[in-house]
Tab-separated table of C-alpha atoms and ligand atoms in Angstrom:
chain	number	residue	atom	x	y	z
A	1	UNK	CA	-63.385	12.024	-118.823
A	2	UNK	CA	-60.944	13.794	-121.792
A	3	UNK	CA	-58.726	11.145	-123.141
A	4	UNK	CA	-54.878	12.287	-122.407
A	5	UNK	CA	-52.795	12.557	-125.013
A	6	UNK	CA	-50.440	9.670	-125.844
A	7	UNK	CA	-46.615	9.643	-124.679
A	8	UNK	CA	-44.472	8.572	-127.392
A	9	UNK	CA	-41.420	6.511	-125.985
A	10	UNK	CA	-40.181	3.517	-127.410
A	11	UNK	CA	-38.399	1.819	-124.324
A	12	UNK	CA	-39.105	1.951	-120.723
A	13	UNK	CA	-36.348	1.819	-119.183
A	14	UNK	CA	-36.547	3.853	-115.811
A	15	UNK	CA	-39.199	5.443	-113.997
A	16	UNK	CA	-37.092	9.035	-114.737
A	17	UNK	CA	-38.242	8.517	-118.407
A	18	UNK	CA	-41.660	9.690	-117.803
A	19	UNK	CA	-43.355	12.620	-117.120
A	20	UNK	CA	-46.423	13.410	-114.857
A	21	UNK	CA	-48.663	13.743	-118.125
A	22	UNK	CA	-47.289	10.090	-119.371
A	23	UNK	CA	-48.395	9.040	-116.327
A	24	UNK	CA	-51.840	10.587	-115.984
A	25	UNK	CA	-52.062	8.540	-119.394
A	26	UNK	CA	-51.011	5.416	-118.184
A	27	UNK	CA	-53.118	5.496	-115.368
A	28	UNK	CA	-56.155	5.888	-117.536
A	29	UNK	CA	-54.816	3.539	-120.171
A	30	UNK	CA	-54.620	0.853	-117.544
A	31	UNK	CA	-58.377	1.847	-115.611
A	32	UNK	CA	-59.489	1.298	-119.309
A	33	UNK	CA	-57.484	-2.271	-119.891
A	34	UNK	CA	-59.134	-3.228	-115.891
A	35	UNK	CA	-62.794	-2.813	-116.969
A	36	UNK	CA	-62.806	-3.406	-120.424
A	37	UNK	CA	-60.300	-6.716	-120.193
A	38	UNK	CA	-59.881	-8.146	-116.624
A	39	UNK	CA	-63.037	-7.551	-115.498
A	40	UNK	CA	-64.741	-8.693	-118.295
A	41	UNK	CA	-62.254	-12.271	-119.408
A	42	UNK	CA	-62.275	-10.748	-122.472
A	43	UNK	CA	-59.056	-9.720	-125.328
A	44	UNK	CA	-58.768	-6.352	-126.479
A	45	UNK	CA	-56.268	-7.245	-129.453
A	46	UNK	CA	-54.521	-4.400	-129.861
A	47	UNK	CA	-50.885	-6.234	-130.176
A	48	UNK	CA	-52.746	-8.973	-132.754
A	49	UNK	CA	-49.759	-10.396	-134.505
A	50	UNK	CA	-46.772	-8.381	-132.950
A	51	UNK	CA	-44.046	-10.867	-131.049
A	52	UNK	CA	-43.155	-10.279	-127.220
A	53	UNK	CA	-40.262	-12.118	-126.156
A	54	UNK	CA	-39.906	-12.307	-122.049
A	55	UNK	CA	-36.475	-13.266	-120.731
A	56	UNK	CA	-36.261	-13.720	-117.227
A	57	UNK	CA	-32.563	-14.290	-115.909
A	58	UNK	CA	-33.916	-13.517	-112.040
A	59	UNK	CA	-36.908	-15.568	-110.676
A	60	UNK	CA	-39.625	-13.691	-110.875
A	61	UNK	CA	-43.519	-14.739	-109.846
A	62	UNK	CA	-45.707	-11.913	-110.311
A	63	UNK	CA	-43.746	-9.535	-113.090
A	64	UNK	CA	-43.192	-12.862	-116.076
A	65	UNK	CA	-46.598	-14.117	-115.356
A	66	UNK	CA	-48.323	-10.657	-115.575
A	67	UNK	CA	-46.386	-9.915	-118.801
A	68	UNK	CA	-47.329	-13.066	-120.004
A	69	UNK	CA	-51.255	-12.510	-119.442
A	70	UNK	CA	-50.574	-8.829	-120.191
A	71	UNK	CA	-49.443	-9.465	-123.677
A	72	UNK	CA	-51.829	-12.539	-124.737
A	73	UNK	CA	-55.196	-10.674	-123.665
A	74	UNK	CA	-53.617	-7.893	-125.692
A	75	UNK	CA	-53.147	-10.567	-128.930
A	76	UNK	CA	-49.740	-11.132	-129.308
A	77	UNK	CA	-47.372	-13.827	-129.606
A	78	UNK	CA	-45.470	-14.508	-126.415
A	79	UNK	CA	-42.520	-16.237	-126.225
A	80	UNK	CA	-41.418	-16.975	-122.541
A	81	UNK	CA	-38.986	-19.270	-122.438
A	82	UNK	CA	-37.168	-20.962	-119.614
A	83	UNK	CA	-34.235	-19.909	-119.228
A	84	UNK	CA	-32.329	-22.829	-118.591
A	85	UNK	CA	-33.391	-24.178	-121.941
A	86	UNK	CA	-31.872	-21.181	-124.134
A	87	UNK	CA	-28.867	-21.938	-126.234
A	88	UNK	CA	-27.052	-19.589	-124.031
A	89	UNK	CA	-26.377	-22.390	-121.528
A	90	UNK	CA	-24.519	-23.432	-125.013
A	91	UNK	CA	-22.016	-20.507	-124.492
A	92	UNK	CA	-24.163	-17.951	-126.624
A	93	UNK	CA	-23.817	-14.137	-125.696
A	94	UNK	CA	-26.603	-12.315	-124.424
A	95	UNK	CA	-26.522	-9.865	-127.649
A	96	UNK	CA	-26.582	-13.155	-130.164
A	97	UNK	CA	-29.564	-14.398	-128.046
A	98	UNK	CA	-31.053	-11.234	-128.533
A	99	UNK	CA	-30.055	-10.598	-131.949
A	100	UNK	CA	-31.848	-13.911	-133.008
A	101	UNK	CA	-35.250	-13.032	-131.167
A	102	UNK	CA	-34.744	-10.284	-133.435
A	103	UNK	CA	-34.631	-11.825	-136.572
A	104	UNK	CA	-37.691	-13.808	-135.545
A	105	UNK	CA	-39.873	-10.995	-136.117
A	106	UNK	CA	-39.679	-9.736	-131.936
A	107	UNK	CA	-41.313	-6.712	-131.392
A	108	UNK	CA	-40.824	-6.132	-127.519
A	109	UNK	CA	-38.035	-7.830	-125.377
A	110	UNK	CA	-39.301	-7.595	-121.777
A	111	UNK	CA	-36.147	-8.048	-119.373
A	112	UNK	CA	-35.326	-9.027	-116.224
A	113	UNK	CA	-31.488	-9.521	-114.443
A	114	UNK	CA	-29.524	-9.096	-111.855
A	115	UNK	CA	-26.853	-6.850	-113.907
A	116	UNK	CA	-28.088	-3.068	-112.891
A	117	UNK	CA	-28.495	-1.008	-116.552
A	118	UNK	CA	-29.047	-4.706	-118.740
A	119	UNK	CA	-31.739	-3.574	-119.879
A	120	UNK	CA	-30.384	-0.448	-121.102
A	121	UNK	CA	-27.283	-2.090	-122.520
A	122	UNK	CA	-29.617	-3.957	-124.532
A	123	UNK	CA	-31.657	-1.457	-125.893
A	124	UNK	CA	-28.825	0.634	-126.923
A	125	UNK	CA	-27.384	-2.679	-129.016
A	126	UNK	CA	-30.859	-4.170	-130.845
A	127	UNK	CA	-30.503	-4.417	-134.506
A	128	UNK	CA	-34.288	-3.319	-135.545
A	129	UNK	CA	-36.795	-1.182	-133.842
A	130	UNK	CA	-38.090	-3.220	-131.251
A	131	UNK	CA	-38.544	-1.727	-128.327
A	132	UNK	CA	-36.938	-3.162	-124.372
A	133	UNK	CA	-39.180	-3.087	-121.139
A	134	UNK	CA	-37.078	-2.880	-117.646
A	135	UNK	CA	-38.753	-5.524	-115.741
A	136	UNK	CA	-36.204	-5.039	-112.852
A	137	UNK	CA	-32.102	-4.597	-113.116
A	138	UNK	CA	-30.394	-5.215	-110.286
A	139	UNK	CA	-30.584	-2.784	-107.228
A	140	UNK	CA	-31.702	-0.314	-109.891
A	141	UNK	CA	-35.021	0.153	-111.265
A	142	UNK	CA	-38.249	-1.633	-111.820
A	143	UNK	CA	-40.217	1.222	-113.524
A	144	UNK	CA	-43.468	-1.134	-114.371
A	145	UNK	CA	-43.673	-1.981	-110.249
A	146	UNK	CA	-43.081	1.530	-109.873
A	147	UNK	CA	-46.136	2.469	-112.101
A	148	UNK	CA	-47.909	-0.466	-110.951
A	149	UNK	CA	-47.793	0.727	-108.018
A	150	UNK	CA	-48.803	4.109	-108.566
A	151	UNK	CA	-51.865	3.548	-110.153
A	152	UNK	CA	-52.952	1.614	-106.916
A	153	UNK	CA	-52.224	4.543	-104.606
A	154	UNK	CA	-53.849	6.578	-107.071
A	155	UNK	CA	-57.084	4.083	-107.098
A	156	UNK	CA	-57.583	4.556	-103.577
A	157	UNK	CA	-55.711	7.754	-102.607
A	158	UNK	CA	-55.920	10.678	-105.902
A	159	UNK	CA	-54.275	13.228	-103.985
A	160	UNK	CA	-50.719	12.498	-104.415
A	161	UNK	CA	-49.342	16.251	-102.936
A	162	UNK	CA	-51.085	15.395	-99.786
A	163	UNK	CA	-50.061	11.990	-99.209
A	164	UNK	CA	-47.626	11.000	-96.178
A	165	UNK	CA	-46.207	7.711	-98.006
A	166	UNK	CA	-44.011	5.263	-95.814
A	167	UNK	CA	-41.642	2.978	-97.409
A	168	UNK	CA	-40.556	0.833	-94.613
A	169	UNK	CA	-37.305	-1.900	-94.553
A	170	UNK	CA	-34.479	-2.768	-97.130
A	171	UNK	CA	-34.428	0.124	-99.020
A	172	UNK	CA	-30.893	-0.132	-99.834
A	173	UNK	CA	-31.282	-3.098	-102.656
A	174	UNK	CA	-34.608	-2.640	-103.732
A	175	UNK	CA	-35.424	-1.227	-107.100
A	176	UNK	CA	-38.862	-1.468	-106.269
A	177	UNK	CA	-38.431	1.683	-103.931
A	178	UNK	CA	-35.981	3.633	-106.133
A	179	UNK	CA	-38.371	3.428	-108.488
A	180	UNK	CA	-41.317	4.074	-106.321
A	181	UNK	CA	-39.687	7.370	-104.922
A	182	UNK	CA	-38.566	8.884	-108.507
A	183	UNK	CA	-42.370	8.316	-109.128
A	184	UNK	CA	-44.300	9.602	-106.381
A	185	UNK	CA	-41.676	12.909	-106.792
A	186	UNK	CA	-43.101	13.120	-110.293
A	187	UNK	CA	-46.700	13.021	-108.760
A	188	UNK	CA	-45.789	15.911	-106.752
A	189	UNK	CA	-45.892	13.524	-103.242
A	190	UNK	CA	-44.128	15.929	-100.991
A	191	UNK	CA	-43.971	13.793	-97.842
A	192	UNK	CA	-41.977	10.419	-98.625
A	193	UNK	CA	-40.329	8.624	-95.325
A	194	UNK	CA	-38.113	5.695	-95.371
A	195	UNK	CA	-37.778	3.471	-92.343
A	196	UNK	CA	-34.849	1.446	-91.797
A	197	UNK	CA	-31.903	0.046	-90.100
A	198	UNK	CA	-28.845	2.621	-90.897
A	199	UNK	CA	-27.624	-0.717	-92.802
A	200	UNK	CA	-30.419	-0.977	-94.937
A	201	UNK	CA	-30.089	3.011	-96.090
A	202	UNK	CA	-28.964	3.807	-99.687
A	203	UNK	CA	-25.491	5.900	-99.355
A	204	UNK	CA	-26.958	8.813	-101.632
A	205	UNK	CA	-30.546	9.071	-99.648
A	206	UNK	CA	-29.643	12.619	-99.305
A	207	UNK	CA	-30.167	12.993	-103.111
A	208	UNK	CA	-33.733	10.846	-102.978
A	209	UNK	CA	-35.505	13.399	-101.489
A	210	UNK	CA	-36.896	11.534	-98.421
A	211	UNK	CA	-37.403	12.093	-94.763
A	212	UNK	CA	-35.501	9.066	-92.998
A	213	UNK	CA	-36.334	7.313	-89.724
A	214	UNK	CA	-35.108	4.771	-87.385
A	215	UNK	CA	-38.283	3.737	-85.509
A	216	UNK	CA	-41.850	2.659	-86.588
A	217	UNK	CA	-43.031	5.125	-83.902
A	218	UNK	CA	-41.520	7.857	-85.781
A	219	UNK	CA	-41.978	6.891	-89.121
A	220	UNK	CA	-45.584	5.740	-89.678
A	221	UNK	CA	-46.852	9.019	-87.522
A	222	UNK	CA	-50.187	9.830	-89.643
A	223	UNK	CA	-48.655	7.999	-92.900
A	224	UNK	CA	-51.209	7.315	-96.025
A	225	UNK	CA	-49.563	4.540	-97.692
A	226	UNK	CA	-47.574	2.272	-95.607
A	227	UNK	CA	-45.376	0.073	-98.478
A	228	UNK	CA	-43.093	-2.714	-96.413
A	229	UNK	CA	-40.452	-4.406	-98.664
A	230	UNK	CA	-38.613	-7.752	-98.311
A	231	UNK	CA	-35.148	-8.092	-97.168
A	232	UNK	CA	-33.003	-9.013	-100.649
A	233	UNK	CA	-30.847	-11.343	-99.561
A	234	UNK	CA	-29.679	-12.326	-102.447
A	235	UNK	CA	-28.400	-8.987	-102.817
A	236	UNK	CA	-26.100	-9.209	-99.707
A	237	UNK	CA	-22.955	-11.065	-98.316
A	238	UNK	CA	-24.033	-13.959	-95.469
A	239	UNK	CA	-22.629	-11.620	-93.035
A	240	UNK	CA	-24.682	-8.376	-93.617
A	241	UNK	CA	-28.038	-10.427	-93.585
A	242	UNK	CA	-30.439	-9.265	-90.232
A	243	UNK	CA	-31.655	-11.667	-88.444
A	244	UNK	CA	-35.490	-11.704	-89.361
A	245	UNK	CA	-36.208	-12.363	-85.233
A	246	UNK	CA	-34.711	-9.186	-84.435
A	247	UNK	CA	-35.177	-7.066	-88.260
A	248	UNK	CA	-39.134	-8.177	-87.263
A	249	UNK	CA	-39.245	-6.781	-83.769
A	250	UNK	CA	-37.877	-3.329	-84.462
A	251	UNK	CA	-39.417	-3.319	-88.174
A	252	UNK	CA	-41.758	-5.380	-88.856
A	253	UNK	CA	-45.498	-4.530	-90.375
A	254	UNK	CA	-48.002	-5.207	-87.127
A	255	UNK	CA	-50.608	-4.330	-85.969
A	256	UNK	CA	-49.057	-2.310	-83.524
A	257	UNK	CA	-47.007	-0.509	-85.337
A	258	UNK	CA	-49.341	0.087	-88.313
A	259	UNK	CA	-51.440	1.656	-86.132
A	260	UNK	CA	-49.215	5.056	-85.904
A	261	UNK	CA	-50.505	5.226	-89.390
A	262	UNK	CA	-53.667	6.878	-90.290
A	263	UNK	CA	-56.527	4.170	-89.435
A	264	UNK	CA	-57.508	4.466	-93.387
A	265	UNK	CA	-53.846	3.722	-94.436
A	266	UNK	CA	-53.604	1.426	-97.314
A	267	UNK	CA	-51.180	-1.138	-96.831
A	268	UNK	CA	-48.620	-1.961	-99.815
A	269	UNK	CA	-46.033	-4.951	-100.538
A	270	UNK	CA	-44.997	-5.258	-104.328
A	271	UNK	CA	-44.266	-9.040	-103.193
A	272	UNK	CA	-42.983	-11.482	-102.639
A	273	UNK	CA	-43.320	-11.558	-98.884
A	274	UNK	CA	-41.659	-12.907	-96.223
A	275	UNK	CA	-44.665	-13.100	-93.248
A	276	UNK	CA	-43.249	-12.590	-89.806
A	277	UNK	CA	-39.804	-11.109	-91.394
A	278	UNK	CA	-41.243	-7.408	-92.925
A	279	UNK	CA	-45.162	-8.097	-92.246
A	280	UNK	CA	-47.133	-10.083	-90.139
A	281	UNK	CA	-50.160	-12.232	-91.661
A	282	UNK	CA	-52.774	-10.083	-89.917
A	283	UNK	CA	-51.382	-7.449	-91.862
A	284	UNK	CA	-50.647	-8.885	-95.477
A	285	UNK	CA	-54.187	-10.197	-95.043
A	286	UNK	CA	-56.184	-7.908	-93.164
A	287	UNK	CA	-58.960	-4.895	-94.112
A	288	UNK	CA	-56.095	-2.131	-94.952
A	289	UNK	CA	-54.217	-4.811	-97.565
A	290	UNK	CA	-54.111	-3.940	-100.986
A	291	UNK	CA	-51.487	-6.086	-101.733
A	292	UNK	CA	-53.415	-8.551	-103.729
A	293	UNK	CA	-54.912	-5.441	-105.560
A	294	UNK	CA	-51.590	-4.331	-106.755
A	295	UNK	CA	-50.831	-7.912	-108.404
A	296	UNK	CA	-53.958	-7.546	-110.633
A	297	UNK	CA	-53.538	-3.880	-111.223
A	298	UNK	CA	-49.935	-5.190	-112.594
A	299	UNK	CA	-51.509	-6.544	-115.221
A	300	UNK	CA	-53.861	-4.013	-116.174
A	301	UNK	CA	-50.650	-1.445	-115.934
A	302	UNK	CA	-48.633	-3.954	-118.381
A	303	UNK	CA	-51.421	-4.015	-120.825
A	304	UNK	CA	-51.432	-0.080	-120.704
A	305	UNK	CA	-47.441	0.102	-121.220
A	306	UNK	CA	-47.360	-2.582	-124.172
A	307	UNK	CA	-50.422	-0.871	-125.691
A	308	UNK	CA	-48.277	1.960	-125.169
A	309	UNK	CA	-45.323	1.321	-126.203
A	310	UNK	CA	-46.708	-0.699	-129.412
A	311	UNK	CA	-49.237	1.161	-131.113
B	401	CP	N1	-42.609	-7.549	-107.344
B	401	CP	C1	-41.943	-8.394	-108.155
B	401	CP	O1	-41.174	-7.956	-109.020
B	401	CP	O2	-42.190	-9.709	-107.922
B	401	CP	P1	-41.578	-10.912	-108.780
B	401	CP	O3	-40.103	-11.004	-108.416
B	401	CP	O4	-42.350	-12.130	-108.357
B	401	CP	O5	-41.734	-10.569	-110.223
């Protein structure tokens, strides 16, 4: 296969930064990091000596840890510190914090919090050239999820123009599918659906480009990729939270309902999940799951990004 040709960007910051040739390279960037890293337990030191410095002001499971493999079978120095141990529990400001991961020779702030554009804020304010990863702002974005999972659709399902992709639940507070949609547009997908209660629908949806749907029935008709998301409570006022009983009988993941889909549908979640809320177990673990897939292709992604971004 022809090697693409390199993207030159210095900060990913939104999934709107890239274009369907970054992409393409990304995609084969990452293949590359699966077989000639992951699959083998072995480095591939291409960030030998360079400082990444995660800060993680959200909880996070899957993105930190994958960073933090990402960037040590790449070679570089990662600094991951909890959170609750940083001198800004001492009253320091986010820039100063910043500012003196800088002067300690940083090359890559990766950042997650629950401030939409933080990210941004910060890249716009460093002091050298070290570049910022997005690893999810708010409601906003969460461009390496979005790529992430990309490159699993794309592993299993090439075709994007063809694909019927449903993204099923709280749509309105998840970054995961804002970024998801601005990326399967730049694929060329032409069939996205969203299915959700009318609470759970962004107010701009008419500018996302998507086919919205009230009812499993209607939604997962003939649908590709089936991607169910977790209800962000965290993001909402006590009052405005579903109750999962009821959110899981009109919208949860089943068998029944996933069975409107295509019967070679792949089966998405970019985690964490909440079984018998937005998926049940016979679903999250069953043949059409590739849920577990998309964890380790986040780390081949990540390698392909830093690599990216770095050399
Ligand atoms: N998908 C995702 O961002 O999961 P974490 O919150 O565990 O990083």
């Amino acid at each position: 296969m022809t090697k693409k040709t390199k993207p030159t960007f210095r900060h990913l910051i939104e999934m709107g930064m890239l274009d369907k040739q970054a992409i393409g390279y990304l995609f084969q960037n990452a293949e590359h990091f699966l077989t000639s890293s992951l699959e083998k337990d072995a480095l591939q030191k291409t960030l030998s000596g360079k400082v990444v410095t995660n800060l993680f002001f959200e909880p996070s499971t899957r993105s930190r840890h994958s960073f933090l493999i990402a960037a040590k079978r790449l070679g570089a120095i990662v600094i991951n510190p909890d959170m609750s141990t940083l001198a800004t529990a001492k009253g320091e400001s986010l820039i100063d914090t910043i500012r003196t991961f800088e002067a300690m020779g940083t090359s890559l702030f990766v950042i997650r919090h629950s401030d939409n554009n933080t990210a941004d804020f910060i890249a716009a304010e460093l002091s050298s050239n070290a570049s910022v990863i997005n690893a999810g702002d708010g409601d906003n974005q969460h461009p390496t999820q979005g790529l992430l999972d990309l490159f699993t659709i794309h592993r299993h399902k090439p075709n994007f123009p063809e694909l019927k992709v449903t993204i099923i639940g709280d749509i309105l507070h998840s970054r995961v599918a804002r970024s998801l949609i601005e990326g399967l547009h730049i694929m060329d997908a032409q069939t996205i659906r969203l299915v959700a209660p009318t609470a759970l629908v962004p107010n701009d949806v008419d500018q996302l480009g998507v086919q919205v749907f009230h009812t499993m029935k209607d939604g997962l008709q003939d649908a590709d990729v089936v991607v169910a998301l977790r209800i962000q409570k965290e993001r909402m006022q006590d009052a405005s939270i579903p109750d999962p009983n009821k959110f899981y009988q009109q919208f949860g993941l089943t068998s029944e309902s996933l069975a409107y889909a295509k019967p070679d549908a792949i089966v998405m979640h970019p985690g964490p999940i909440n079984r018998s809320v937005e998926i049940d177990s016979s679903v999250a673990d069953g043949p059409q799951s590739v849920i577990l897939e998309q964890v380790r292709n986040g780390v081949a992604m990540r390698m392909a990004i830093m690599d990216c971004l770095l050399t």
